[in-house]
Coordinates of C-alpha atoms and ligand atoms in Angstrom, one line a residue:
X1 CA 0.0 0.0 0.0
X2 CA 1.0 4.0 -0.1
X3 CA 2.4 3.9 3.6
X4 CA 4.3 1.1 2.6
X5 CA 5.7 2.3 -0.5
X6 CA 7.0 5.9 1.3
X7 CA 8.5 3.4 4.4
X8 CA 10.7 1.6 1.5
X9 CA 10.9 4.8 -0.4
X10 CA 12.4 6.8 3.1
X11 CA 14.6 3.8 3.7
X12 CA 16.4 3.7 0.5
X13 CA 16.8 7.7 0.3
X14 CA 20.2 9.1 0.9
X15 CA 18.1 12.2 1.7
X16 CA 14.6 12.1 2.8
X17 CA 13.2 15.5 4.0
X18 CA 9.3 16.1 5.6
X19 CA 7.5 19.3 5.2
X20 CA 4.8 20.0 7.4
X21 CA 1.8 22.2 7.9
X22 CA -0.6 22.7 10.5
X23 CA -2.1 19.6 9.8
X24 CA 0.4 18.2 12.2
X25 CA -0.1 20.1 15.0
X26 CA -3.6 19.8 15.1
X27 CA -4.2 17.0 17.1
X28 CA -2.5 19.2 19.6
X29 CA -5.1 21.4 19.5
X30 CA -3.2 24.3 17.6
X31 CA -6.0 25.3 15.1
X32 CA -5.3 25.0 11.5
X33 CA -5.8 28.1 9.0
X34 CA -8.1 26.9 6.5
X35 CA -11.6 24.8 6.9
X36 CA -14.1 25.4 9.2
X37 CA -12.3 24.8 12.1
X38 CA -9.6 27.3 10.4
X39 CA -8.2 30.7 12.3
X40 CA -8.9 32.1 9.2
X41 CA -12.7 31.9 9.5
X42 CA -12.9 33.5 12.6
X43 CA -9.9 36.3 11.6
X44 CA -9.6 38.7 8.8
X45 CA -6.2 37.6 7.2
X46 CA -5.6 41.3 5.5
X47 CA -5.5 42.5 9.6
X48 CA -1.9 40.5 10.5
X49 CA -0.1 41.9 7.3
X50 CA 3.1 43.3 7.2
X51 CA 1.2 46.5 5.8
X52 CA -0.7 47.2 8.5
X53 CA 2.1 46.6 11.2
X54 CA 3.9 48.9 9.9
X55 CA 1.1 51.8 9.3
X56 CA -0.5 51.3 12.4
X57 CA 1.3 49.0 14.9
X58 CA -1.2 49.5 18.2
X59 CA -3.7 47.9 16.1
X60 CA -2.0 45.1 14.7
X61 CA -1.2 44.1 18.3
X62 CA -4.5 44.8 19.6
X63 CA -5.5 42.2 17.0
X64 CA -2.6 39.8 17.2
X65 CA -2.8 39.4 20.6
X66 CA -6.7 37.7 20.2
X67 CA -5.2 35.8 17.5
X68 CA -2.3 34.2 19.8
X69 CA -5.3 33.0 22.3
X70 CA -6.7 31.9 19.4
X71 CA -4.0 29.6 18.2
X72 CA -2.1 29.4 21.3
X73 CA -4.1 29.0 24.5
X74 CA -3.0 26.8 27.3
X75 CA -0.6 23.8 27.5
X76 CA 0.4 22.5 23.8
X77 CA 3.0 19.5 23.2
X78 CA 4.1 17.8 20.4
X79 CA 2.0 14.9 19.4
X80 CA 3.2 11.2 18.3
X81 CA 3.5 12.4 14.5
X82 CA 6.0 14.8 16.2
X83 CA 7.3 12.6 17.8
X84 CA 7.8 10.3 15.1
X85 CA 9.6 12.8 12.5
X86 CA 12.1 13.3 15.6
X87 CA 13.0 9.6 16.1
X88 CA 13.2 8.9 11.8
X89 CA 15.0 12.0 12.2
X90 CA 17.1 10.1 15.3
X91 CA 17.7 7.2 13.7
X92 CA 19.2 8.8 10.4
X93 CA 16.2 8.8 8.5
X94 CA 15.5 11.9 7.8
X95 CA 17.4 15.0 6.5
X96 CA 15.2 17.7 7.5
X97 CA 12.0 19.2 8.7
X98 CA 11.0 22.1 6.7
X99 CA 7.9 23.5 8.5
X100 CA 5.5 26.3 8.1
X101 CA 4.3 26.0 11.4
X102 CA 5.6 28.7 13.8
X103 CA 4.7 26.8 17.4
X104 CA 8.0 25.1 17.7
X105 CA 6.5 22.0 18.3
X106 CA 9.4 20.1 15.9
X107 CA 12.2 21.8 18.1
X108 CA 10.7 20.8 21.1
X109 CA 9.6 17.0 19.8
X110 CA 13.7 16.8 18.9
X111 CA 15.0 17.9 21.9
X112 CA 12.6 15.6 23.7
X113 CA 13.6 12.9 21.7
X114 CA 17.6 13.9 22.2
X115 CA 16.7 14.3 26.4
X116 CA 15.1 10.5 25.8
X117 CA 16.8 8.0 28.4
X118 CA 15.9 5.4 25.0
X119 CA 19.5 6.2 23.2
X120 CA 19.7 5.8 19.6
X121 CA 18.0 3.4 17.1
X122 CA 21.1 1.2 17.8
X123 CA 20.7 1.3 21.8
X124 CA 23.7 4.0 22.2
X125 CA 22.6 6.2 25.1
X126 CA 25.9 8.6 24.5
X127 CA 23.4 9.4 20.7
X128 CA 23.0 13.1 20.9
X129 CA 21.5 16.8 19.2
X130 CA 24.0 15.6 16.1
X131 CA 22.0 13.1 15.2
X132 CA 18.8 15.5 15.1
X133 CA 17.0 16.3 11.7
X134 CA 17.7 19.9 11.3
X135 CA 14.4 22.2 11.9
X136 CA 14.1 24.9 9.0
X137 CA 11.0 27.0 10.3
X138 CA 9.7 28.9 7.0
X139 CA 7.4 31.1 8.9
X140 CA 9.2 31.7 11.9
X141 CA 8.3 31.2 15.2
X142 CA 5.5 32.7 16.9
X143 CA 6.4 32.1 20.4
X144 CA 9.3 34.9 19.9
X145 CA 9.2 38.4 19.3
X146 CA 11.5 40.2 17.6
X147 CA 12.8 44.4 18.1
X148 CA 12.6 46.0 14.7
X149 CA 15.3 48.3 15.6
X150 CA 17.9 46.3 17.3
X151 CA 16.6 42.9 15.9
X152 CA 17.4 41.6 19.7
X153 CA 15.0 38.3 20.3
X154 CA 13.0 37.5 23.3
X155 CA 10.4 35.1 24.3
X156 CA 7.0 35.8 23.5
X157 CA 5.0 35.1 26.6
X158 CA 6.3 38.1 28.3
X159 CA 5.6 40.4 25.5
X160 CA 2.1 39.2 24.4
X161 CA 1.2 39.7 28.0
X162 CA 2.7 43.3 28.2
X163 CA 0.3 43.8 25.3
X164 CA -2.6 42.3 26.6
X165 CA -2.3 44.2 29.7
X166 CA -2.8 47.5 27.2
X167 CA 1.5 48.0 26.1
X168 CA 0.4 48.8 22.3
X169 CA 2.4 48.3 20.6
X170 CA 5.0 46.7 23.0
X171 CA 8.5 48.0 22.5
X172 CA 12.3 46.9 23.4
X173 CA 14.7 48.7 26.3
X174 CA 16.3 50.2 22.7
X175 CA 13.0 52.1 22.5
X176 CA 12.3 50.0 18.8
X177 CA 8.5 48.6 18.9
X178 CA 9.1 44.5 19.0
X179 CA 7.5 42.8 15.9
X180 CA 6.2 38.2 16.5
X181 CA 9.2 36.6 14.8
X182 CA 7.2 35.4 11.8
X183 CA 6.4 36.0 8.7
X184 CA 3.8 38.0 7.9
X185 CA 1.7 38.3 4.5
X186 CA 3.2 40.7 2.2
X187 CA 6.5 40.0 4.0
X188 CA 9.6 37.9 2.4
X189 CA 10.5 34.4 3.6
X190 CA 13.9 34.7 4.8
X191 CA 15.8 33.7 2.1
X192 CA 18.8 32.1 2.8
X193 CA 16.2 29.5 4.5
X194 CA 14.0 29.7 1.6
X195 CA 17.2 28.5 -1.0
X196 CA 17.7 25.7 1.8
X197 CA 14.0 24.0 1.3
X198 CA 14.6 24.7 -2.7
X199 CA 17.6 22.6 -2.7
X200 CA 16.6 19.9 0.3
X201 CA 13.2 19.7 -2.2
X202 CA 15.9 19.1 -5.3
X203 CA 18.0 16.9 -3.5
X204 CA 15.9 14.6 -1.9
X205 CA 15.1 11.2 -3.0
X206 CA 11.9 10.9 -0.8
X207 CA 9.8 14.0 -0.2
X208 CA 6.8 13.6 2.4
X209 CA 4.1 16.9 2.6
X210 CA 2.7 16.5 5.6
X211 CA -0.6 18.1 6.9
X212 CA -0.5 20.9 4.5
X213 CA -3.1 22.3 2.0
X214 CA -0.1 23.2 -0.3
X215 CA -2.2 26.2 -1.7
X216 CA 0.6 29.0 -0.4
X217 CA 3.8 29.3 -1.8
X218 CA 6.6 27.9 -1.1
X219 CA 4.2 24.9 0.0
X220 CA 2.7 24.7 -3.3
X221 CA 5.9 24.5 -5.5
X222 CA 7.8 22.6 -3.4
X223 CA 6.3 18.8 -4.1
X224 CA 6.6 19.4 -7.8
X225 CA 10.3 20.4 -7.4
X226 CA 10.8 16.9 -5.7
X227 CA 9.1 15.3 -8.3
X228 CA 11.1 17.0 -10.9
X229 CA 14.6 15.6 -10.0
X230 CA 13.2 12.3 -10.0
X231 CA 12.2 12.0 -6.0
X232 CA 9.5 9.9 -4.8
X233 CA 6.9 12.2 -3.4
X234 CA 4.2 11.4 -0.3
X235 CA 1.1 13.1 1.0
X236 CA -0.3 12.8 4.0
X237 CA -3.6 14.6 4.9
X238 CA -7.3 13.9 5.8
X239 CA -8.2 15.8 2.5
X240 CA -6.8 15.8 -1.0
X241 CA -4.2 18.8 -2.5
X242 CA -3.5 20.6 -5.4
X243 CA -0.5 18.4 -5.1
X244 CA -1.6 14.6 -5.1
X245 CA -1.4 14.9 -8.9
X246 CA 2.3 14.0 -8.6
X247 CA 2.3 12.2 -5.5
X248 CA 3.8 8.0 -5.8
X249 CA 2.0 8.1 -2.7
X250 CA -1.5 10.1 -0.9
X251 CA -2.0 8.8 2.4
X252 CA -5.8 10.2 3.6
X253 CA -4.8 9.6 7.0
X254 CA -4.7 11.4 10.6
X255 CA -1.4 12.3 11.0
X256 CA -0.9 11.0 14.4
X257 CA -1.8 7.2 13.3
X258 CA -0.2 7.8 9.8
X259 CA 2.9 8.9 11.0
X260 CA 4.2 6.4 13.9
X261 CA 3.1 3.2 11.8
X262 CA 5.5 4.9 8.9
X263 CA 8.1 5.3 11.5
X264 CA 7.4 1.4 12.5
X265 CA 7.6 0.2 8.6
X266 CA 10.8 1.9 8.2
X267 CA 12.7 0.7 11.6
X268 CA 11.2 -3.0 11.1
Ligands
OAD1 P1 -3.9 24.9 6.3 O1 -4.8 25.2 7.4 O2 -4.1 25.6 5.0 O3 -4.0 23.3 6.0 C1 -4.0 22.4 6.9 C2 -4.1 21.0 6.2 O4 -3.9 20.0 7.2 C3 -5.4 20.7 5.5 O5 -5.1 20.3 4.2 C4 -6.1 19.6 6.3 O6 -6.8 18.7 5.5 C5 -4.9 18.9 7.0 N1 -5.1 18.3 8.3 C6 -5.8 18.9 9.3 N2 -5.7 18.0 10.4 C7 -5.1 16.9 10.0 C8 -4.7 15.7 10.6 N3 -5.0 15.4 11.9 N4 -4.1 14.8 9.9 C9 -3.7 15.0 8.6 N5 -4.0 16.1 8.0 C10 -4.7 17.1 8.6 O7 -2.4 25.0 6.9 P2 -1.0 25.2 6.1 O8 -1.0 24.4 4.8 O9 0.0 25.0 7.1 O10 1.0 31.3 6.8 O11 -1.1 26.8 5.7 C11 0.0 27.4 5.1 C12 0.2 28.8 5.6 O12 -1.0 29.5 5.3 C13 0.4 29.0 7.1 O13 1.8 28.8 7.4 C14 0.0 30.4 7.3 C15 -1.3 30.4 6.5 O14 -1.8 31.6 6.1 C16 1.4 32.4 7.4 O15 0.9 32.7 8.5 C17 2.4 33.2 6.8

């Protein structure tokens, strides 16, 4: 079947890479962006653009600080597809993790899995962050903030409190108003990051989009750049893409049960 095809297919790569949307964090109760369930239902998109951040900053605070609640309210952890990117990752698997997701949850599934008593795939415990699939976060990260003056970084928490407590916009010790470390529409990816997916895409002999609706660029190109140099490419969603076209593999799955069983074929 298609899970077992991208199990063989990850195996025999000398570079697998996963790309993920916010399909995979989910089921850990980060909303996605799209569907009715999406942010973007209950949020005007146009009102978190670069544009208005910089024409009128107190409102695009004001407004991103509902939207944080929104995405980010209480106690989120990775989840076992997560998890399972972090231990194919582990066990020299797979290459990288390109994600548009900005809640950290890869970094933090990776450095649970390097803080694991388990050791290594081979049972060495001395295994360590070497060993880790490199994270590349496309969007940034939206649990930092970042001065537009200095370009100093701090965590986030702080900041979207001093907000929500009426600091609008909040602004840095250097007097420069502090901006969430992501990307924002109408903004440029950062591009040395940006070349990095293009060439993991290129490069890699296995290719798995994972919980994305690949309709946003780079998302959407990306797949179709695997497939061009020859790689075999896998989907795994709950609905179809623009992209299962040229898919080798479409796995309509939940990520979470999709995931650790592809991890399991791959190991076995
Ligand atoms: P979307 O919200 O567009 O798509 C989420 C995808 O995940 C959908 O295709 C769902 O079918 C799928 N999905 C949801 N739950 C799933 C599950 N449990 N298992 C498998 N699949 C599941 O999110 P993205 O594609 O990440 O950009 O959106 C891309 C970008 O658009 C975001 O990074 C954001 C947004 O505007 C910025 O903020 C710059």
């Amino acid at each position: 079947n298609d899970l077992e095809r991208l199990a063989t297919a990850v195996r025999d790569a000398d570079t697998a890479v996963a790309f993920t949307g916010a399909g995979i964090s989910a089921p850990s109760g980060v909303p996605t962006f799209r569907g009715d369930d999406g942010v973007w239902e209950q949020f005007d998109q146009g009102q978190f653009a670069y544009g208005r951040f910089q024409r009128d900053p107190e409102g695009f605070w004001a407004d991103r600080v509902d939207l944080q609640r929104a995405m980010f309210d209480g106690d989120f952890e990775p989840n076992a597809a997560h998890e399972a990117l972090a231990a194919m990752g582990r066990d020299g698997h797979l290459e990288a993790v390109l994600t548009q997701n900005t809640d950290g949850l890869h970094g933090d599934a990776a450095a649970a899995v390097g803080d694991g008593d388990a050791g290594d795939a081979d049972g060495d415990p001395a295994a360590t962050a070497a060993d880790e699939p490199t994270v590349l976060e496309l969007h940034g990260n939206s649990q930092r903030v970042r001065c537009t003056d200095c370009g100093k970084r701090k965590d986030g928490d702080p900041i979207f409190e001093r907000a929500a407590d009426g600091e609008l916009p909040p602004t840095c010790e250097c007097g420069g108003v502090f901006k969430p470390d992501v990307v924002l529409f109408g903004e440029q990816l950062p591009g040395a990051v940006l070349q990095r997916s293009r060439s993991l895409a290129r490069e890699s002999d296995a290719f798995l989009a994972i919980g994305s609706s690949l309709v946003v660029e780079p998302a959407a190109s990306l797949p179709r750049l695997a497939a061009s140099t020859g790689g075999t490419v896998g989907i795994v969603n709950l609905e179809s893409t623009p992209c299962d076209d040229v898919a080798d593999a479409v796995v309509r799955e939940d990520v979470t049960e999709a995931l650790p069983r592809l991890r399991e074929l791959i190991v076995e």
